[in-house]
PDB file of C-alpha atoms in Angstrom:
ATOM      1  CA  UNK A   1       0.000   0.000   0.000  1.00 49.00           C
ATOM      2  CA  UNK A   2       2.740   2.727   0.990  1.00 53.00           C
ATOM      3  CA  UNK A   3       4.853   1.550  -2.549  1.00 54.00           C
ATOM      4  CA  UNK A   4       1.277   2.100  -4.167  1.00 58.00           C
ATOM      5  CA  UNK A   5       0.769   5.658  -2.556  1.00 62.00           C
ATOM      6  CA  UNK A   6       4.475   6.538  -3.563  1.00 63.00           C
ATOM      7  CA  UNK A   7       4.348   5.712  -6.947  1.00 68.00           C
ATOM      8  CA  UNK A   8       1.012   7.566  -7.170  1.00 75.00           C
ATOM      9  CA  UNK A   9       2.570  11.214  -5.082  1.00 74.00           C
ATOM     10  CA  UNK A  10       5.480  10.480  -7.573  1.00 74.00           C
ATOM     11  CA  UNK A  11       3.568  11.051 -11.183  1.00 78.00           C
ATOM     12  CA  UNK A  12       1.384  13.623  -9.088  1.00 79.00           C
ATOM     13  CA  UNK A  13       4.439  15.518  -8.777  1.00 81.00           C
ATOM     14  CA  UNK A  14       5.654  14.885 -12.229  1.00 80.00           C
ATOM     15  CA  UNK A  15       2.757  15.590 -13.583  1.00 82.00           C
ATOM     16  CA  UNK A  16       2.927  19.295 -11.894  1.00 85.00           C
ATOM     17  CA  UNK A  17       6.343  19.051 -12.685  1.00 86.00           C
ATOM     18  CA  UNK A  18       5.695  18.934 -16.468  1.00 83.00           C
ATOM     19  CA  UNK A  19       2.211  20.935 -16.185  1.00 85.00           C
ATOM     20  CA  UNK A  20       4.402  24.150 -14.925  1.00 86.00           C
ATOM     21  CA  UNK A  21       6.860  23.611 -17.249  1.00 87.00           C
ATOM     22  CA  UNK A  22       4.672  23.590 -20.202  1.00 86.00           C
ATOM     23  CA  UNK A  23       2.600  26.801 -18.935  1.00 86.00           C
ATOM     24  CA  UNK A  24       6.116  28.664 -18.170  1.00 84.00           C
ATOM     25  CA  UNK A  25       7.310  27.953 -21.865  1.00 85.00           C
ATOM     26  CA  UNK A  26       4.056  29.270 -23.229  1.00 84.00           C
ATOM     27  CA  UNK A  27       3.966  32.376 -21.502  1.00 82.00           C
ATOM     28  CA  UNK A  28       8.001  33.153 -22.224  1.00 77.00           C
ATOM     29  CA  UNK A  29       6.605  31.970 -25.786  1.00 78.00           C
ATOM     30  CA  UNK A  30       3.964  35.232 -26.190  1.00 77.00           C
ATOM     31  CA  UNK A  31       5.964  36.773 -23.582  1.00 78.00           C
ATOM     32  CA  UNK A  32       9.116  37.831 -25.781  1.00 76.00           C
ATOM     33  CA  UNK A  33       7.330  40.109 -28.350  1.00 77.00           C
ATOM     34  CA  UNK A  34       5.912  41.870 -25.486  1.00 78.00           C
ATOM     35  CA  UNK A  35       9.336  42.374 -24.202  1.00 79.00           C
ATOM     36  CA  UNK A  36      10.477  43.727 -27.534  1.00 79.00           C
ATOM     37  CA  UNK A  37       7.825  46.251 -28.146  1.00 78.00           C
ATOM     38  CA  UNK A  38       8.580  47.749 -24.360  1.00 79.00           C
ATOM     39  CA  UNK A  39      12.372  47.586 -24.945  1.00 81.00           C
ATOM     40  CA  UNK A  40      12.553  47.971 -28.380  1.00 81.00           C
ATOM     41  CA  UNK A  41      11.411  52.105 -28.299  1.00 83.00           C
ATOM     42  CA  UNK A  42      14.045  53.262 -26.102  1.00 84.00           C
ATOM     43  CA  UNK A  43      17.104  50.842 -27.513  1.00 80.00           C
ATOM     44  CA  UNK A  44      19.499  53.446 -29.731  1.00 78.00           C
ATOM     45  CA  UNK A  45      19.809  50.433 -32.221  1.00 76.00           C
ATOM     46  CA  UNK A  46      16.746  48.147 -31.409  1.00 76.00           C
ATOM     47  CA  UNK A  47      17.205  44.519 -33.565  1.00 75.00           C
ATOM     48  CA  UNK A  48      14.935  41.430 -33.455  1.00 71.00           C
ATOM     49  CA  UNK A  49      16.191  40.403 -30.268  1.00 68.00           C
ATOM     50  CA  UNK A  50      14.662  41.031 -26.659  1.00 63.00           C
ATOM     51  CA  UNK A  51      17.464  42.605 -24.852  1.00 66.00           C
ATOM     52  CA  UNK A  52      18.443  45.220 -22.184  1.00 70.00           C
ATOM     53  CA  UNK A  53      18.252  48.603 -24.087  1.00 70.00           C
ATOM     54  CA  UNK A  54      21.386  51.105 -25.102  1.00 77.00           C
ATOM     55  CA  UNK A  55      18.537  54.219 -23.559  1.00 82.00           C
ATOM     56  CA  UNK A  56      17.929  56.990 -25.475  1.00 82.00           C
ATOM     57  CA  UNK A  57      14.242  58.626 -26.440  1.00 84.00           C
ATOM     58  CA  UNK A  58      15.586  59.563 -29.638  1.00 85.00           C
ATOM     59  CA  UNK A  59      13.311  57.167 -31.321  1.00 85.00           C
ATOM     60  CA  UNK A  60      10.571  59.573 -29.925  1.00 88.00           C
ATOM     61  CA  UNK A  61      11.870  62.247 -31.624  1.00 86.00           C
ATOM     62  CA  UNK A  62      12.200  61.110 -34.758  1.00 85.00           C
ATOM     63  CA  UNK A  63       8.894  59.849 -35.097  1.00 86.00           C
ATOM     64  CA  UNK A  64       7.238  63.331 -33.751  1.00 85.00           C
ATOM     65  CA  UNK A  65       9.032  64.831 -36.957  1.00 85.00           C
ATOM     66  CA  UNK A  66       7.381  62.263 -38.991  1.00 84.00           C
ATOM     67  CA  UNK A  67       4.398  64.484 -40.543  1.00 85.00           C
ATOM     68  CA  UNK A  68       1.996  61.860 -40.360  1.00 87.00           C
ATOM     69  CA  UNK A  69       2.597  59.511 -37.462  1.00 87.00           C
ATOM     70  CA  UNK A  70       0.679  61.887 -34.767  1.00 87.00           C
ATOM     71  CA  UNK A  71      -2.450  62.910 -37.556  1.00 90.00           C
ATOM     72  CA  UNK A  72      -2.625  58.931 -38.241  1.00 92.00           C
ATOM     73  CA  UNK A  73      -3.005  57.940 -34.762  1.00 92.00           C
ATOM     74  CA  UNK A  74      -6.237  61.026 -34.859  1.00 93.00           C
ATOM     75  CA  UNK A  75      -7.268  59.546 -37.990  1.00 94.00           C
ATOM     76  CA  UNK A  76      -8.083  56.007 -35.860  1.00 94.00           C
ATOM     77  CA  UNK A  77      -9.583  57.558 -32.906  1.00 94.00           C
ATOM     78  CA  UNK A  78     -12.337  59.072 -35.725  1.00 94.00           C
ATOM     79  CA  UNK A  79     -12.464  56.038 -37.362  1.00 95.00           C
ATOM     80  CA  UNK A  80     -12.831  53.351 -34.554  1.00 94.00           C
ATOM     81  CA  UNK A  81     -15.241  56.288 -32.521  1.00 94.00           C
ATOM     82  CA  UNK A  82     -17.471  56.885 -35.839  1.00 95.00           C
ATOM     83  CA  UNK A  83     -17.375  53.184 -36.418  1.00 95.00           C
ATOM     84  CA  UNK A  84     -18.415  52.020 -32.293  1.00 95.00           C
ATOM     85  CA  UNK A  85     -20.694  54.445 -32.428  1.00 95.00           C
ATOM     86  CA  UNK A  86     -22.799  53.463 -35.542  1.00 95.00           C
ATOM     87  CA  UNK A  87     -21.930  49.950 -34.707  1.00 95.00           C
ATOM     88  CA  UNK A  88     -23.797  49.914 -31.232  1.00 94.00           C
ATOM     89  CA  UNK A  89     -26.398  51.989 -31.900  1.00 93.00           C
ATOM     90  CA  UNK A  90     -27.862  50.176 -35.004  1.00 92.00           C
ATOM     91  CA  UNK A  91     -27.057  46.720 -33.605  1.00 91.00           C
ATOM     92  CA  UNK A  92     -28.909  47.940 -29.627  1.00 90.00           C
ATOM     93  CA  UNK A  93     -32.051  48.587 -32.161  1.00 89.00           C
ATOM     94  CA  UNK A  94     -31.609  45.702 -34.591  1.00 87.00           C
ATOM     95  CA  UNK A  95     -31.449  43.269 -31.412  1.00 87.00           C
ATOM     96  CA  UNK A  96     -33.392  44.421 -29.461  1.00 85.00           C
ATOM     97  CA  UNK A  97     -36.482  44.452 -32.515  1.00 84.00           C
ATOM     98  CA  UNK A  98     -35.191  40.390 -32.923  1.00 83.00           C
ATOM     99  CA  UNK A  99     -35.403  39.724 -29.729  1.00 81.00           C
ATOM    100  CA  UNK A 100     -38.920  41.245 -29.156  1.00 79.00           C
ATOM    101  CA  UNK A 101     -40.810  40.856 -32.522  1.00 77.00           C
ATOM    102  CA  UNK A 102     -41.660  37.229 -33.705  1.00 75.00           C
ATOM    103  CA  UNK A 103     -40.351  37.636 -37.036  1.00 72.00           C
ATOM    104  CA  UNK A 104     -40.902  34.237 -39.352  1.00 75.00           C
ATOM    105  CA  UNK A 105     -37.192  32.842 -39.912  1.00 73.00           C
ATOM    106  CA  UNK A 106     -35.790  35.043 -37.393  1.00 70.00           C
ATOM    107  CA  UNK A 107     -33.278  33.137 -36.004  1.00 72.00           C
ATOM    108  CA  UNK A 108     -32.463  31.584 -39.605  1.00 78.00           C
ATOM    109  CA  UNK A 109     -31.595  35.220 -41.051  1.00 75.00           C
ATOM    110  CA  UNK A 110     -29.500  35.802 -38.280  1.00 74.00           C
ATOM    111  CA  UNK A 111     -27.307  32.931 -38.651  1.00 75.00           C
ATOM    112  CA  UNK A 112     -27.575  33.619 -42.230  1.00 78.00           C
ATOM    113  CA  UNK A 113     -25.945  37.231 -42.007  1.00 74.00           C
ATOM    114  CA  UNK A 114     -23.141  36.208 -38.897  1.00 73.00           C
ATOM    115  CA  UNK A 115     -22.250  33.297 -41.796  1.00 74.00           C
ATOM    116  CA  UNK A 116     -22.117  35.420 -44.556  1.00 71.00           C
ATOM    117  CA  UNK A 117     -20.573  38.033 -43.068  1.00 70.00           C
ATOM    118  CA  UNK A 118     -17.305  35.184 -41.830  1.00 67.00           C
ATOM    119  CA  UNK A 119     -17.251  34.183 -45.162  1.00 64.00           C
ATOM    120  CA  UNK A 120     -17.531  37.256 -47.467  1.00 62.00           C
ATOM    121  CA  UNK A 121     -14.583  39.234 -45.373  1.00 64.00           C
ATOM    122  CA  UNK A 122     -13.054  42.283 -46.492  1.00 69.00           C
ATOM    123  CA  UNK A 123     -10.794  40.793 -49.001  1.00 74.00           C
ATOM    124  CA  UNK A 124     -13.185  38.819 -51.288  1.00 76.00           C
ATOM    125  CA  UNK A 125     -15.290  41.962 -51.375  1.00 79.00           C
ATOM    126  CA  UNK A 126     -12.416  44.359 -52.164  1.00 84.00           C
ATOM    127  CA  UNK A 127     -13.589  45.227 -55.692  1.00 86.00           C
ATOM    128  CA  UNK A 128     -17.715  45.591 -55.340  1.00 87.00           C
ATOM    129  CA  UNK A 129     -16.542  47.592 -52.339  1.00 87.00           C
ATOM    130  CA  UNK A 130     -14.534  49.431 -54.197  1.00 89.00           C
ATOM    131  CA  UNK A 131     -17.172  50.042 -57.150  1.00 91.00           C
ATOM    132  CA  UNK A 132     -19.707  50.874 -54.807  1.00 89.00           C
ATOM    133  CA  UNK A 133     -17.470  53.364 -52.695  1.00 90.00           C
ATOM    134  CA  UNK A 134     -16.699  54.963 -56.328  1.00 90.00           C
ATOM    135  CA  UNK A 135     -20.387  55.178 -57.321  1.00 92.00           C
ATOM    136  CA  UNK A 136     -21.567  56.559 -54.084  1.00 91.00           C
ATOM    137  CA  UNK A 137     -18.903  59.388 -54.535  1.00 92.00           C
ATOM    138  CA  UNK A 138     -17.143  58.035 -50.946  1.00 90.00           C
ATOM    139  CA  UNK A 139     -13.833  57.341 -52.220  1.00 92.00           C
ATOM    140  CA  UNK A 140     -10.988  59.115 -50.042  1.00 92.00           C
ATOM    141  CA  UNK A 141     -13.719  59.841 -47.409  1.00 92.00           C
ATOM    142  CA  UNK A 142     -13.634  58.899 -44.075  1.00 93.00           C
ATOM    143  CA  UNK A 143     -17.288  58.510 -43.574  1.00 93.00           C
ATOM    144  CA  UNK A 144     -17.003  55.875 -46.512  1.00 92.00           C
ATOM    145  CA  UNK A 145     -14.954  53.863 -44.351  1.00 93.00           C
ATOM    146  CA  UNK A 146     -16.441  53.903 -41.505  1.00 94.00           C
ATOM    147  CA  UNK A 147     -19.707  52.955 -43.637  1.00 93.00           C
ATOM    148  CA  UNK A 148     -18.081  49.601 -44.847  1.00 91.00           C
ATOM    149  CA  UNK A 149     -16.727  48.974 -41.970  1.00 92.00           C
ATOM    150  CA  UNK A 150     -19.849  48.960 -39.724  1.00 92.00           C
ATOM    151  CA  UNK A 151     -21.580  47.198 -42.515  1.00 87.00           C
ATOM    152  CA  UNK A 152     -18.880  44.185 -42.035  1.00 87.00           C
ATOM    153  CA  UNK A 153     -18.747  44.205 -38.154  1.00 90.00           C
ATOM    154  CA  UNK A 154     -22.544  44.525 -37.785  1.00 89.00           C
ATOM    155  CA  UNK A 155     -24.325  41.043 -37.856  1.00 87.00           C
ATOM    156  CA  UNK A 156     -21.770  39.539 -35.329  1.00 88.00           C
ATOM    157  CA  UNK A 157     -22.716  42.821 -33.238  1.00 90.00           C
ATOM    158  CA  UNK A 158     -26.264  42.152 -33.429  1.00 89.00           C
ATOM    159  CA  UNK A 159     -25.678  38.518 -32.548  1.00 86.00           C
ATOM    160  CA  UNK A 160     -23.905  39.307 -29.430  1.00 87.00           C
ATOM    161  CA  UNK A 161     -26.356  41.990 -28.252  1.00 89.00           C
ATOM    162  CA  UNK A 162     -29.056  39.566 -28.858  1.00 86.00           C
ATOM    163  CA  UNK A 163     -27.848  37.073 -26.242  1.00 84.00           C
ATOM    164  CA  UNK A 164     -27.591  40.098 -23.764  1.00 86.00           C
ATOM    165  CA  UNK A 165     -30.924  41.116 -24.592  1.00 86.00           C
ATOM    166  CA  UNK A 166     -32.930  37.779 -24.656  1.00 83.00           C
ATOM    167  CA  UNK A 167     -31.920  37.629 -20.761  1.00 81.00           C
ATOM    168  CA  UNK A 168     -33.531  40.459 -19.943  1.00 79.00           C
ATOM    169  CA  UNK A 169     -36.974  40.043 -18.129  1.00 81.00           C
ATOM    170  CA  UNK A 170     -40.038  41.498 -20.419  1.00 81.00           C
ATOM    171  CA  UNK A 171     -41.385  42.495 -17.188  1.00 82.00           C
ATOM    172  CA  UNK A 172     -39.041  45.414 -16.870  1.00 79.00           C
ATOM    173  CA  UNK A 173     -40.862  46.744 -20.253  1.00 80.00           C
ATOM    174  CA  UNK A 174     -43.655  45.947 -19.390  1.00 80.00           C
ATOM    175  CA  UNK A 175     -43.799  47.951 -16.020  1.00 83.00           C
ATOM    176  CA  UNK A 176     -42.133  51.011 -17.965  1.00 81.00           C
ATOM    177  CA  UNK A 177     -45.512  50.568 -20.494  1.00 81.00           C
ATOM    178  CA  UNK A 178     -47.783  50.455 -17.510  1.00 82.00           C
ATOM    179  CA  UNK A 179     -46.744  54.129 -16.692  1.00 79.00           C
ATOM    180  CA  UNK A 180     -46.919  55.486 -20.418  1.00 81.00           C
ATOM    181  CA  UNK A 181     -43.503  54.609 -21.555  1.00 79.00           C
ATOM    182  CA  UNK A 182     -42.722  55.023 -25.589  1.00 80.00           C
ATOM    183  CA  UNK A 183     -40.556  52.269 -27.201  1.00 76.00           C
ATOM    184  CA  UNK A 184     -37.791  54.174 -27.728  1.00 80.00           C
ATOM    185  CA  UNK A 185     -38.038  55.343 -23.847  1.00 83.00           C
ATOM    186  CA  UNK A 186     -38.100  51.738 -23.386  1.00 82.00           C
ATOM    187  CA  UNK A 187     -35.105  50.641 -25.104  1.00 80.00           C
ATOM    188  CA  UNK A 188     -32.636  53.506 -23.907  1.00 82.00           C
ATOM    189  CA  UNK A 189     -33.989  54.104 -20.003  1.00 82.00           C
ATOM    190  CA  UNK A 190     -35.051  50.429 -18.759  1.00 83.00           C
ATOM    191  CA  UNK A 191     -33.344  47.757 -21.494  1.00 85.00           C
ATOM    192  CA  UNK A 192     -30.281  49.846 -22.527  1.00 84.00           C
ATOM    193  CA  UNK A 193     -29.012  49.782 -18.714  1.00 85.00           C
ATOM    194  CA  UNK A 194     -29.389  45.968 -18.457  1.00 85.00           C
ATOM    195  CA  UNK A 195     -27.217  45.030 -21.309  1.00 87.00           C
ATOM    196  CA  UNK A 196     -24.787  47.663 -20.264  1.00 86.00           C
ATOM    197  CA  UNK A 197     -22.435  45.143 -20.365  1.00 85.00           C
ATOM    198  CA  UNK A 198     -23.002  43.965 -23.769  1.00 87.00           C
ATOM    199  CA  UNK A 199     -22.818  47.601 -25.315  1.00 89.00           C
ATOM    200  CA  UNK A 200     -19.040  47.746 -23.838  1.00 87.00           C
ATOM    201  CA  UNK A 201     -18.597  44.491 -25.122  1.00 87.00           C
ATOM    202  CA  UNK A 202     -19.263  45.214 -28.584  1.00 91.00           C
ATOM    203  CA  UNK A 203     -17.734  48.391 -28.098  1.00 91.00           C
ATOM    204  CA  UNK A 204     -14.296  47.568 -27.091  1.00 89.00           C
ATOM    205  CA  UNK A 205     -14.741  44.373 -29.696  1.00 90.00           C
ATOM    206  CA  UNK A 206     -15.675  47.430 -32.910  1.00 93.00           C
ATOM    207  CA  UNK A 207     -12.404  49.872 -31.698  1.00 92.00           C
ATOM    208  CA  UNK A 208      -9.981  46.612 -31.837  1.00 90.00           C
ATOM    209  CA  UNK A 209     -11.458  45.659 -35.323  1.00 91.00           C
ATOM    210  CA  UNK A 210     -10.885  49.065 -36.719  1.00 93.00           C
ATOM    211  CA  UNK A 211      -7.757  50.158 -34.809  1.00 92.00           C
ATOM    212  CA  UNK A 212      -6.225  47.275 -36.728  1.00 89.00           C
ATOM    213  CA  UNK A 213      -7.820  47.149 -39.926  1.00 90.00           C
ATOM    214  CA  UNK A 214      -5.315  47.956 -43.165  1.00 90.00           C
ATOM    215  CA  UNK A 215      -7.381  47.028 -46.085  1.00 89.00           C
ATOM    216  CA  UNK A 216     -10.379  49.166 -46.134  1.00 90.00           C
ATOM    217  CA  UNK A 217      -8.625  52.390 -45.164  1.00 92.00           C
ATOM    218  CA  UNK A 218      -6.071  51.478 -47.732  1.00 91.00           C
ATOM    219  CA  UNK A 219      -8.481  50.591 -50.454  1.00 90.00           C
ATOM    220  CA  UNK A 220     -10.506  53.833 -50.196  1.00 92.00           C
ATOM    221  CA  UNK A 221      -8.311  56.320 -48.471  1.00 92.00           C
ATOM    222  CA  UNK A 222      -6.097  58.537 -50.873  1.00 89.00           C
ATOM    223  CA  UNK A 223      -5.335  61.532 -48.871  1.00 90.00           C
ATOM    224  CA  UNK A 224      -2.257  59.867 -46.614  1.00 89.00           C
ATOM    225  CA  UNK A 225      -3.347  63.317 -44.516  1.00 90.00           C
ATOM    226  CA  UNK A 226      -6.374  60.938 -43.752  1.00 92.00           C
ATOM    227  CA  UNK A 227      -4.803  57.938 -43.663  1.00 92.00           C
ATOM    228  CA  UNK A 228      -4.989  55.772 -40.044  1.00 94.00           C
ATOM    229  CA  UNK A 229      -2.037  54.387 -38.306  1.00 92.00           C
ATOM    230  CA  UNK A 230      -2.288  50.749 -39.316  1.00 90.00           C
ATOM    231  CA  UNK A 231      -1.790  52.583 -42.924  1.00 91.00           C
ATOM    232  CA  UNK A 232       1.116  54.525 -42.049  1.00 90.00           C
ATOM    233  CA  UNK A 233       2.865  51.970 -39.964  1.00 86.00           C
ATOM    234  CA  UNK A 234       3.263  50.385 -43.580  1.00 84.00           C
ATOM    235  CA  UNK A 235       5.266  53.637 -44.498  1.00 83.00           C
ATOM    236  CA  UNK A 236       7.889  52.323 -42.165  1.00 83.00           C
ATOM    237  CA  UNK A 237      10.193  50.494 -44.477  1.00 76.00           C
ATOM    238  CA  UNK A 238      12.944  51.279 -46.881  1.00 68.00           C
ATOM    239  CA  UNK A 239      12.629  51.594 -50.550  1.00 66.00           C
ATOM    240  CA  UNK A 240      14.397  47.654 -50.976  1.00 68.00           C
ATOM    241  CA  UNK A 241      11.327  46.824 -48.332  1.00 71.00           C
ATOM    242  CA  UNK A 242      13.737  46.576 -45.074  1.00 78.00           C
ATOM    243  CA  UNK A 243      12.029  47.770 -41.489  1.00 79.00           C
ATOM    244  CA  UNK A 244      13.102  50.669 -39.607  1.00 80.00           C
ATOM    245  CA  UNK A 245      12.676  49.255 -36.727  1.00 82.00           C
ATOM    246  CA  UNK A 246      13.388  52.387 -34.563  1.00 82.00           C
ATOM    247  CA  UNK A 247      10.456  53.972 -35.899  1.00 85.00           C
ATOM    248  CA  UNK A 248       8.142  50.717 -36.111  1.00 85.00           C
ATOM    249  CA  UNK A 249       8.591  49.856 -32.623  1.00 85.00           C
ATOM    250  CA  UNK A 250       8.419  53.241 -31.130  1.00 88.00           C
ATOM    251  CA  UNK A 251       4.946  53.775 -33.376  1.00 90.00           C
ATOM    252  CA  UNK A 252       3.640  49.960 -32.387  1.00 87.00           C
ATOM    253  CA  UNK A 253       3.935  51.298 -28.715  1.00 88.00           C
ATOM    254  CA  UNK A 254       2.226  54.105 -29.171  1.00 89.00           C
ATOM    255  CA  UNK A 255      -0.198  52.479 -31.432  1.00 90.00           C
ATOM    256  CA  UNK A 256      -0.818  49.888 -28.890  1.00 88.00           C
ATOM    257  CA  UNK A 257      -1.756  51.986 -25.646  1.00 88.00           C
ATOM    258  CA  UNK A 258      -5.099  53.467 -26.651  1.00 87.00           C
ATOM    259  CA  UNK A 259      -6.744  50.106 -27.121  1.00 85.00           C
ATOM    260  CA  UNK A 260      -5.092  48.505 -24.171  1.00 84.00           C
ATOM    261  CA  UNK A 261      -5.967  51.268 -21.221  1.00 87.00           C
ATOM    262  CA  UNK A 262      -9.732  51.171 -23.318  1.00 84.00           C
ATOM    263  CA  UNK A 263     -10.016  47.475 -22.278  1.00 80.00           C
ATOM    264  CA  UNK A 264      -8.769  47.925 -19.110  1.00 83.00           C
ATOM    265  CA  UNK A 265     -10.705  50.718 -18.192  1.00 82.00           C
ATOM    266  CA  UNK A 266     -13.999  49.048 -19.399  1.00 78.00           C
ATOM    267  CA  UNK A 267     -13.076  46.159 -17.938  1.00 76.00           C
ATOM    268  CA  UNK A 268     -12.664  47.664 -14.444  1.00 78.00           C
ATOM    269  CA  UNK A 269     -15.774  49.588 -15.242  1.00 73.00           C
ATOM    270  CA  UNK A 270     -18.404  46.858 -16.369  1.00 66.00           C
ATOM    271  CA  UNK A 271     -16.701  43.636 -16.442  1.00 60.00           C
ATOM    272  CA  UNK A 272     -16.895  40.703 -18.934  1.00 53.00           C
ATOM    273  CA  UNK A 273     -18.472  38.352 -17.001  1.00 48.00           C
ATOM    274  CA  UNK A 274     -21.060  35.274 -16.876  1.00 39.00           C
ATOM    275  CA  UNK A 275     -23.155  34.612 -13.668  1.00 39.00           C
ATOM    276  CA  UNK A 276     -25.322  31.455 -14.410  1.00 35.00           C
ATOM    277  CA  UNK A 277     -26.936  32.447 -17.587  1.00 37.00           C
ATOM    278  CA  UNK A 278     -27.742  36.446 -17.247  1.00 39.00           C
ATOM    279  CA  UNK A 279     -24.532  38.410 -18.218  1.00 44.00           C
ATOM    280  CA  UNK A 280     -23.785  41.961 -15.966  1.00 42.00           C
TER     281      UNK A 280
END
């Protein structure tokens, strides 16, 4: 019995042994480009290598003379804000009016539009894009941008908000009716609270879809004056296609924080969590 209970505390112990090991590689693994990008900005001669940095914010400076690094990091805010913004609000109404209203094939369109919309991404629809853009007079426009790109990010948006808004009690609605309450009062003082949580969900999910998108601001974008930062970063590179990696790393920092203290601050704000099956 005691040989039998060693054995057994024995591959216990291996077993943690080789669990910790395992988890330790895989974090040094996605660890080491994290390094870089904090190291890289203030190293005089930064290489693809994490290593202890020759200071010097001279990086900084450079890139502040660059005359479009600073108006390409304002060009993202407008897109990704224009974008969330369009993004929430349509997809609050649209699930909100599939949630409530027994449409035939409801559920069926739905799926139809999150499949379609996996399926037909930005690069298989680069030309009609394109076409349309041109025939709507919204090439090199900002608001033409933000257009397609709310158009792509919207059914997944209205699928998420739908779950949120399927767990919220009818009741609440129904009170709000009781005491002469118009739909729209409904939807914005009683059901837009409850799926708070959703809203900054989809939210922070649109910003990180734009902030990084190249192909649509590419595509329609002429004016490099209204170009966005995942554009410019691109502008980065020698003429026989080598990196400067001074400036790429000091602009992927600063490319970086916006999106990162967003999700922290919304998720110290609301939270993305799950208790039992109603989301807060």
């Amino acid at each position: 019995m005691s040989g039998g209970h060693g054995a057994s505390a024995v591959r216990e112990t291996l077993r943690r042994i080789g669990l910790a090991t395992f988890v330790s590689a895989l974090l040094g693994f996605f660890s080491l480009p994290l390094l870089w990008l904090a190291f890289a900005p203030f190293d005089a001669g930064p290489e693809l290598t994490a290593s202890l940095p020759e200071f010097t914010l001279r990086n900084f400076e450079v890139l502040l003379d660059n005359p479009y690094a600073l108006a390409s990091l304002r060009n993202s805010v407008l897109l990704a804000a224009g974008t969330a913004a369009l993004v929430v609000a349509s997809a609050a109404l649209a699930a909100y009016a599939l949630s409530r209203v027994r449409v035939p094939g409801r559920d069926a369109l739905l799926y139809a539009l999150l499949l379609l919309s996996s399926i037909i991404t930005g690069t298989a629809a680069m030309v009609p894009v394109f076409l349309l853009a041109f025939n709507l007079n919204l090439i090199d426009s900002r608001l033409g941008v933000i257009l397609v790109l709310t158009g792509g990010l919207l059914p997944t948006a209205i699928f998420i908000l739908k779950d949120f808004t399927d767990a919220t009690p009818p009741s609440y609605e129904e009170a709000a009716r009781v005491f002469g309450a118009s739909p729209f009062q409904v939807l914005r003082h009683v059901v837009a609270p409850v799926i708070r949580p959703g809203l900054a969900t989809v939210t922070v999910w649109t910003v990180a879809q734009v902030w990084g998108d190249f192909l649509m601001p590419f595509l329609l974008l002429r004016n490099p004056d209204k170009a966005p930062a995942s554009v410019i970063m691109y502008t980065f590179y020698t003429e026989g296609g080598q990196p400067n990696l001074a400036l790429i790393s000091t602009f992927s920092l600063l490319y970086s924080l916006p999106v990162v203290a967003m999700y922290l601050f919304v998720s110290r704000r609301y939270g993305f969590r799950f208790h039992g099956g109603i989301k807060r």
